[in-house]
Coordinates of C-alpha atoms in Angstrom, one line a residue:
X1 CA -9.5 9.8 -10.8
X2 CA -8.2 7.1 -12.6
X3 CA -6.1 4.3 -11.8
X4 CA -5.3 0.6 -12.7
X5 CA -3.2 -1.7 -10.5
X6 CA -1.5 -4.8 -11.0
X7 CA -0.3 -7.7 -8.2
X8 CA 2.9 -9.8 -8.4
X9 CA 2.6 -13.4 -8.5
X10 CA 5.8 -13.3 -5.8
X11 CA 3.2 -13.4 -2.6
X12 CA 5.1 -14.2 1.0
X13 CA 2.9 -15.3 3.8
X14 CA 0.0 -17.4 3.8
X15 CA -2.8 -16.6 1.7
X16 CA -19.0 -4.9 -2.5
X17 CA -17.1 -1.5 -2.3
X18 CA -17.6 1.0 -5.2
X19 CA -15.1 0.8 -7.6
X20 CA -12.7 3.9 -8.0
X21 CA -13.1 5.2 -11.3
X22 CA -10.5 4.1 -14.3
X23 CA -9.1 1.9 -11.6
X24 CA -8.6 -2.2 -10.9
X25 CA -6.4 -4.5 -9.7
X26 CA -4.3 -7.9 -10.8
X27 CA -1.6 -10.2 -9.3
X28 CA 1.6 -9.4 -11.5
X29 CA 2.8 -10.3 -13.8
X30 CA -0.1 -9.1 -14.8
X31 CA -0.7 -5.2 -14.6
X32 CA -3.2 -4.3 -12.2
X33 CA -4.7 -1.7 -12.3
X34 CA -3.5 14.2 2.0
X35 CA -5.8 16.2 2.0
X36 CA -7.5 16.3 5.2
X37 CA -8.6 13.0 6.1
X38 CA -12.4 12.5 7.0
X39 CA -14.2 9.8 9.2
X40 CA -17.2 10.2 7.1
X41 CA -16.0 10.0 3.8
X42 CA -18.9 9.6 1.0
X43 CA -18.1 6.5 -1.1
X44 CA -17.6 7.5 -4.9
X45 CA -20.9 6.4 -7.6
X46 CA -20.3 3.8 -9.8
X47 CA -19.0 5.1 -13.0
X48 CA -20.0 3.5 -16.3
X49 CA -18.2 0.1 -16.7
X50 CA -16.1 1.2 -19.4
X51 CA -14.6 3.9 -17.0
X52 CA -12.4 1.8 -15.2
X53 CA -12.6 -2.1 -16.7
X54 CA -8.6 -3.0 -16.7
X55 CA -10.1 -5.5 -19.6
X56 CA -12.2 -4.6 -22.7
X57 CA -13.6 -9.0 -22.0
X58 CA -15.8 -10.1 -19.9
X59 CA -14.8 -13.3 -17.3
X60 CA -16.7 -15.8 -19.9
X61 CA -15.0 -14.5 -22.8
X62 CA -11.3 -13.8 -21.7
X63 CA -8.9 -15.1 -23.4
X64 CA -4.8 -14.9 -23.5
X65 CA -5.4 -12.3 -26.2
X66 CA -8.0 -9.7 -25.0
X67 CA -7.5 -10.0 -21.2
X68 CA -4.0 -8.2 -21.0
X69 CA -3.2 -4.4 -20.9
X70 CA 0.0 -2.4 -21.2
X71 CA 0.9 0.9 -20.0
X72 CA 3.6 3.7 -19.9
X73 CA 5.8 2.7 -17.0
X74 CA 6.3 6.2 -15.8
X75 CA 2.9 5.7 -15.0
X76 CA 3.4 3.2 -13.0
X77 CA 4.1 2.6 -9.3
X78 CA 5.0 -0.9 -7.4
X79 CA 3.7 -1.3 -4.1
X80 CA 4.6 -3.3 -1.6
X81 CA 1.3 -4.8 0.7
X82 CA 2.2 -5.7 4.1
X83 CA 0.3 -6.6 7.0
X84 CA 1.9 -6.4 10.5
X85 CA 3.2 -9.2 12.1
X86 CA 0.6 -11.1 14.9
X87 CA -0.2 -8.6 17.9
X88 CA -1.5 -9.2 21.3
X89 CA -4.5 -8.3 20.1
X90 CA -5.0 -11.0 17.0
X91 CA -4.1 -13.7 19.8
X92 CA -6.5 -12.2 22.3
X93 CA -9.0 -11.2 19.9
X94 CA -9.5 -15.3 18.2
X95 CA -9.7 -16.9 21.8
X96 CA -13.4 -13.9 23.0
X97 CA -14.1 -11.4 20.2
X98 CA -14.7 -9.3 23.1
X99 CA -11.3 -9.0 24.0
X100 CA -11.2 -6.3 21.4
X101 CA -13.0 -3.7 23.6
X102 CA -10.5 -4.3 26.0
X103 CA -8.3 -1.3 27.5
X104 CA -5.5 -3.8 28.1
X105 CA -4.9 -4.0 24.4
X106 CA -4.7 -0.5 23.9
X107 CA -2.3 0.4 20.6
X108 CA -1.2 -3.7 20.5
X109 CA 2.3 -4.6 19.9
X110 CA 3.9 -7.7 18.7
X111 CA 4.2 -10.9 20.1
X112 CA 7.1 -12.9 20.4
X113 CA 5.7 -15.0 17.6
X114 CA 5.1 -11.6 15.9
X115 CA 8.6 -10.7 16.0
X116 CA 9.7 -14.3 14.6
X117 CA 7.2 -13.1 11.6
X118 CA 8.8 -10.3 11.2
X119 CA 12.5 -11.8 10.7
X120 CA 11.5 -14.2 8.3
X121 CA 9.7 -11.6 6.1
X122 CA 13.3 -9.9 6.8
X123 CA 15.0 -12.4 5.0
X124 CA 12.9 -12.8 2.2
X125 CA 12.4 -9.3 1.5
X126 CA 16.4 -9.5 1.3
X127 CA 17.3 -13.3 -0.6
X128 CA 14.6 -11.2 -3.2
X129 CA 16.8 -8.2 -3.9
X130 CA 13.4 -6.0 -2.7
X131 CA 15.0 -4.3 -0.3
X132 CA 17.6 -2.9 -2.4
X133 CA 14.9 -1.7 -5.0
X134 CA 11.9 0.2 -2.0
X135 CA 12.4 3.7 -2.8
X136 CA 10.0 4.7 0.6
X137 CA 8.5 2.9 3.5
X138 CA 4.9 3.9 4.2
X139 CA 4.0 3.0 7.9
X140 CA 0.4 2.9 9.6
X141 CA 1.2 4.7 12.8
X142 CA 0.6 2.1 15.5
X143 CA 2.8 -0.5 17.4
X144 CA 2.5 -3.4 15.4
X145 CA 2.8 -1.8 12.4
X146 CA 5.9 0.5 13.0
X147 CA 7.6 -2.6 14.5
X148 CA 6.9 -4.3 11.3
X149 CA 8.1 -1.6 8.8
X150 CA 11.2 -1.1 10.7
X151 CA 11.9 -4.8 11.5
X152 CA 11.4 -6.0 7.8
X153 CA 12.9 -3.1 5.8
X154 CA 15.0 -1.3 8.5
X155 CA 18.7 -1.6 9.3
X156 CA 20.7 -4.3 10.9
X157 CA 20.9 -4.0 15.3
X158 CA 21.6 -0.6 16.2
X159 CA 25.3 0.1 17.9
X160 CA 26.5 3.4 19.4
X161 CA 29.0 5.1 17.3
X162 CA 27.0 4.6 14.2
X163 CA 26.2 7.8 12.6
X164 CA 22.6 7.3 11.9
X165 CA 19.4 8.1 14.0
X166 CA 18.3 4.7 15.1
X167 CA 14.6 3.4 13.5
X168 CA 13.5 1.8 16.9
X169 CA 14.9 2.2 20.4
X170 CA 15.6 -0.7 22.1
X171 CA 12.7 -2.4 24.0
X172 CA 10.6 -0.3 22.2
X173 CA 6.5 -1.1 22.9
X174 CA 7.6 -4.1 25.1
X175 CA 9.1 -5.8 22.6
X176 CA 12.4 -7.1 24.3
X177 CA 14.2 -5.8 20.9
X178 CA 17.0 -4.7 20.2
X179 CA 17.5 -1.1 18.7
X180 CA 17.5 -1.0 15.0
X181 CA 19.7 1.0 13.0
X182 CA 18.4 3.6 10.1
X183 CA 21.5 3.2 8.1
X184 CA 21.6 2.4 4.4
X185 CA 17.7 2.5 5.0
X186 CA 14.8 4.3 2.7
X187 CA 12.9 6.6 4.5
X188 CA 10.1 6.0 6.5
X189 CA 6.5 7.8 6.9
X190 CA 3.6 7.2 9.0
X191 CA 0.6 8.2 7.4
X192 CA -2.8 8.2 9.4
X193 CA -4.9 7.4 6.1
X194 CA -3.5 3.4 6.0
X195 CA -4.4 3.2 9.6
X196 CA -6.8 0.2 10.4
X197 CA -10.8 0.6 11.2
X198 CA -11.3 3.7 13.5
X199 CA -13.2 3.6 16.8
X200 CA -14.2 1.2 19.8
X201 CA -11.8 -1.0 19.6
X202 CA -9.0 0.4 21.9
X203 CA -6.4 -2.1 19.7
X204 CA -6.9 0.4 16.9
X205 CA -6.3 3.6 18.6
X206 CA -2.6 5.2 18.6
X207 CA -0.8 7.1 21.5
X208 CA 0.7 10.6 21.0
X209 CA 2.6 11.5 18.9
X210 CA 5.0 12.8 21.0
X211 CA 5.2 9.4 23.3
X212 CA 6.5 7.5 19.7
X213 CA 8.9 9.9 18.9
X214 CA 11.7 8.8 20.8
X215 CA 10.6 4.9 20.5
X216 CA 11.1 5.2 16.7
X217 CA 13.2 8.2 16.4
X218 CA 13.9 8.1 12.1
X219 CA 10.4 7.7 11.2
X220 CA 8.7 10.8 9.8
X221 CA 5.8 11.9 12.0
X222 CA 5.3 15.2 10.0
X223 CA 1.9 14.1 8.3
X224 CA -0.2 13.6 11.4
X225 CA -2.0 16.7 11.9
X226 CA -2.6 15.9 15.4
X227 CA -0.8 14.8 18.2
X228 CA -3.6 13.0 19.8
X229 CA -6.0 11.0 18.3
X230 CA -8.6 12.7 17.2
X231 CA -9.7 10.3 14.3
X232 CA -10.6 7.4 17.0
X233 CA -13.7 7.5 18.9
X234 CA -15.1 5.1 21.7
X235 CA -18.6 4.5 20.7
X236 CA -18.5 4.6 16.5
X237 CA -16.8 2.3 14.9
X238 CA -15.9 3.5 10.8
X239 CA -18.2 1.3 8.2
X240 CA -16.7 -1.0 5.9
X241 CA -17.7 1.7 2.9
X242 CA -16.2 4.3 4.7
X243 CA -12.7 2.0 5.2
X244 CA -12.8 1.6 1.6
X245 CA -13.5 5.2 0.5
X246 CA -10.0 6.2 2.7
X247 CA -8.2 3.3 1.0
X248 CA -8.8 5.1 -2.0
X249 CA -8.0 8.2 -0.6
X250 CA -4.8 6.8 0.3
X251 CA -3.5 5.5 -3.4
X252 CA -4.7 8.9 -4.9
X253 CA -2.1 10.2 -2.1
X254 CA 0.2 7.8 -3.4
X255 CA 0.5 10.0 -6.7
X256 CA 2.0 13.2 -5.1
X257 CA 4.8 11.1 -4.0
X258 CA 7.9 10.9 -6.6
X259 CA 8.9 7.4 -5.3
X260 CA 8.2 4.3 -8.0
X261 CA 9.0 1.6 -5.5
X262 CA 6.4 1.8 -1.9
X263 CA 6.4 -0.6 0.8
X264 CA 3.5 0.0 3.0
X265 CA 2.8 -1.4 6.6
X266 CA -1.1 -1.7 7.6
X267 CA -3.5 -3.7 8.5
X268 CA -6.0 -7.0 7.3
X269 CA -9.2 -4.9 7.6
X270 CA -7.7 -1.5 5.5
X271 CA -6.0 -3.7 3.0
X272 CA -8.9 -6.3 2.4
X273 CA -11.7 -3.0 1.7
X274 CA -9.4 -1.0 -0.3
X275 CA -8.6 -3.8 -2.3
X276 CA -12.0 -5.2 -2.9
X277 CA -12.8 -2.1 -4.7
X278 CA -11.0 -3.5 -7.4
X279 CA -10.8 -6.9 -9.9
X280 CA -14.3 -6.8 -10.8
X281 CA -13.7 -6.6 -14.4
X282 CA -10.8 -9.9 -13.6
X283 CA -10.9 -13.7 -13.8
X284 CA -12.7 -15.0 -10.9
X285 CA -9.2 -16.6 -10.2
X286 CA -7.6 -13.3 -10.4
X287 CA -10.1 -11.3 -8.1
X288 CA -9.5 -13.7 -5.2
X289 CA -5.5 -13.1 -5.5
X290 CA -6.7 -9.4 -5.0
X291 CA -9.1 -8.9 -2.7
X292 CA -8.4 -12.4 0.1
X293 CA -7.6 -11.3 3.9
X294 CA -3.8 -10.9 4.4
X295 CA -2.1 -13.1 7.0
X296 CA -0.3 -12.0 9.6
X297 CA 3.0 -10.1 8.1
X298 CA 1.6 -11.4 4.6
X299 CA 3.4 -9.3 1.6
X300 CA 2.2 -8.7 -1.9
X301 CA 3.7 -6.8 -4.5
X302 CA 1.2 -4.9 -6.8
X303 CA 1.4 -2.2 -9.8
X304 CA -1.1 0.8 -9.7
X305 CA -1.0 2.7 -13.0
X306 CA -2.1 6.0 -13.4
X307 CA -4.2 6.6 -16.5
X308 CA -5.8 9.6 -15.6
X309 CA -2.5 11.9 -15.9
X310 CA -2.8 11.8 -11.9
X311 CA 1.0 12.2 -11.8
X312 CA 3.1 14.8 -13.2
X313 CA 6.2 12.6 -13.5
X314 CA 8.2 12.3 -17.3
X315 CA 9.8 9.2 -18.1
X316 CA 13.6 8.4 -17.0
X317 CA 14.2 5.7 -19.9
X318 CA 12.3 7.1 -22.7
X319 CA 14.2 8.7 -26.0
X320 CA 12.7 10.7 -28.4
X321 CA 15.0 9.6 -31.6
X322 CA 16.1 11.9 -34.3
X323 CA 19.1 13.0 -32.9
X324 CA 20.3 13.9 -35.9
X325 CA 17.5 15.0 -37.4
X326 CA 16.8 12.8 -40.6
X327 CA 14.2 11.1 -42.9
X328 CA 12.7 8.5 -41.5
X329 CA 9.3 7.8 -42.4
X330 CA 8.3 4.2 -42.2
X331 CA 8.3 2.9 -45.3
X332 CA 4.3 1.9 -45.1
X333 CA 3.6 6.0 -44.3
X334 CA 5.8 7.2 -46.7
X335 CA 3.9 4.9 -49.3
X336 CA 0.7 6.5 -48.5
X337 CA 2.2 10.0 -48.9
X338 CA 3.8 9.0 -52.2
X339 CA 0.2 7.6 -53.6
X340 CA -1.5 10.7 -52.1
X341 CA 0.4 12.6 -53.8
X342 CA 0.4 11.4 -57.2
X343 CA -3.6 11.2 -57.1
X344 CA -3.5 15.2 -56.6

């Protein structure tokens, strides 16, 4: 498996794991670099360093020189990272930690605040340009995220008479919203591998499938294999390692998906373990950009480059030349070949 990722330097919001092989991450511009999910995954063994450095330098040694890379860019996919918006839970959860085992919190949703969040990632995901460039929305699926995803990268209000399934229902998860529309949209997937720890903490565990159909009605359900929850249990919570190990999981996914541009929707605790598996081989500087907690409806865009032929997709941009076919030997090779041949 090998990978490298890049972040972007464009962050919005408020500011050890094994590594995965031939893989790290840095904020951009700098590059950094289903099958059946499991609750006990086994966390991948350390390759040797020069499997998966992003950089040939070590931190002491870096320089403007050694410490970049460059890659093909059909190689290359940006990803959007987005944690949801403040839920009932995070609000709960900071005044007794053990509000967390509470029932009452069951599959949180947003708060009013929350939903303020969400707008003003809205319009900065649109002053940008970004949401003219997301090929696909990736959503964990949960409340708080699926509110997110389809409040920041979804339609404007929904409206009968408009010929497009609505994203969210109105009022959907007590959230006193309006419907929102699906139109001129990307499309949207939940996907149970970017979902947040698993187990004890009823916050984290989702409801039927069938219950958020008709609250979000556009988003793609197809990948959950269940239609209860079967990955969240009441009395084991999933280790850190293991959190990590499905974060990984989750990118290699990425790369039997043809989209190049991914907004994904999760959580602080998935997002902070996948990412610290990466940016060992960075600045110090650079590492931190990677691998700090994400605020509430925090987004940063990041570039994970496959260079382990992962991906089967050809370039869109590149030409091969010759057409027509002529001479064309640089003039340092065809030297070369001249002076070998007159030494024969």
């Amino acid at each position: 498996m090998t990978m490298t990722i890049t972040t972007s330097t464009s962050i919005y919001g408020t500011p050890h794991v094994p590594p995965l092989l031939n893989s790290c991450f840095v904020p951009a511009p700098i590059f950094f670099s289903i099958s059946s999910l499991s609750l006990s995954p086994t966390p991948p063994r350390p390759p040797p360093s020069s499997q998966f450095l992003c950089f040939s330098a070590t931190p002491s040694d870096m320089d403007t020189t050694v410490a970049q890379t460059l890659y093909p860019l059909h190689r290359c996919k940006t990803l959007h990272l987005v944690r949801h918006a403040q839920g009932i839970h995070n609000v709960e959860g900071e005044k007794n930690h053990d509000a967390y085992l509470s029932y009452d919190l069951f599959d949180a949703h947003l708060t009013p605040l929350g939903w303020k969040q969400v707008h003003n990632l809205r319009k900065h995901v649109q002053a940008s340009g970004l949401s003219k460039r997301i090929d696909l929305v990736i959503t964990s699926p949960l409340l708080r995220t699926m509110q997110t995803a389809v409040g920041v990268f979804g339609g404007e209000a929904y409206t009968d008479g408009i010929e497009a399934t609505p994203l969210m229902a109105a009022n959907a998860g007590n959230s006193d919203h309006s419907a929102i529309s699906s139109l001129n949209c990307p499309p949207f997937v939940a996907v149970e591998l970017c979902r947040e720890h698993l187990g004890v903490h009823p916050c984290d565990k989702r409801r039927n499938i069938k219950e958020y159909r008709p609250l979000f009605p556009a988003i793609d359900f197809s990948l959950a294999k269940n239609d209860d929850d079967v990955l969240w249990t009441p009395d084991v919570r999933e280790k850190n390692e293991e959190v990590a190990a499905r974060g990984l999981k989750f990118l290699s996914w990425l790369w039997t998906r043809k989209e190049k541009e991914i907004a994904v929707v999760t959580h602080s605790g998935f997002l902070y373990h996948m990412l610290s598996s990466f940016g060992n081989d960075c600045h110090p500087t650079v590492k931190s950009e990677i691998c700090t907690h994400f605020a509430n409806c925090e987004l940063r865009s990041v570039v994970i480059v496959d260079r382990s032929l992962m991906g089967s997709d050809s370039s869109t941009t590149n030409y091969p030349g010759k057409i027509p076919h002529g001479l064309d030997l640089p003039s340092d090779v065809a030297g070369k070949l001249q002076e070998n041949n007159a030494n024969k």
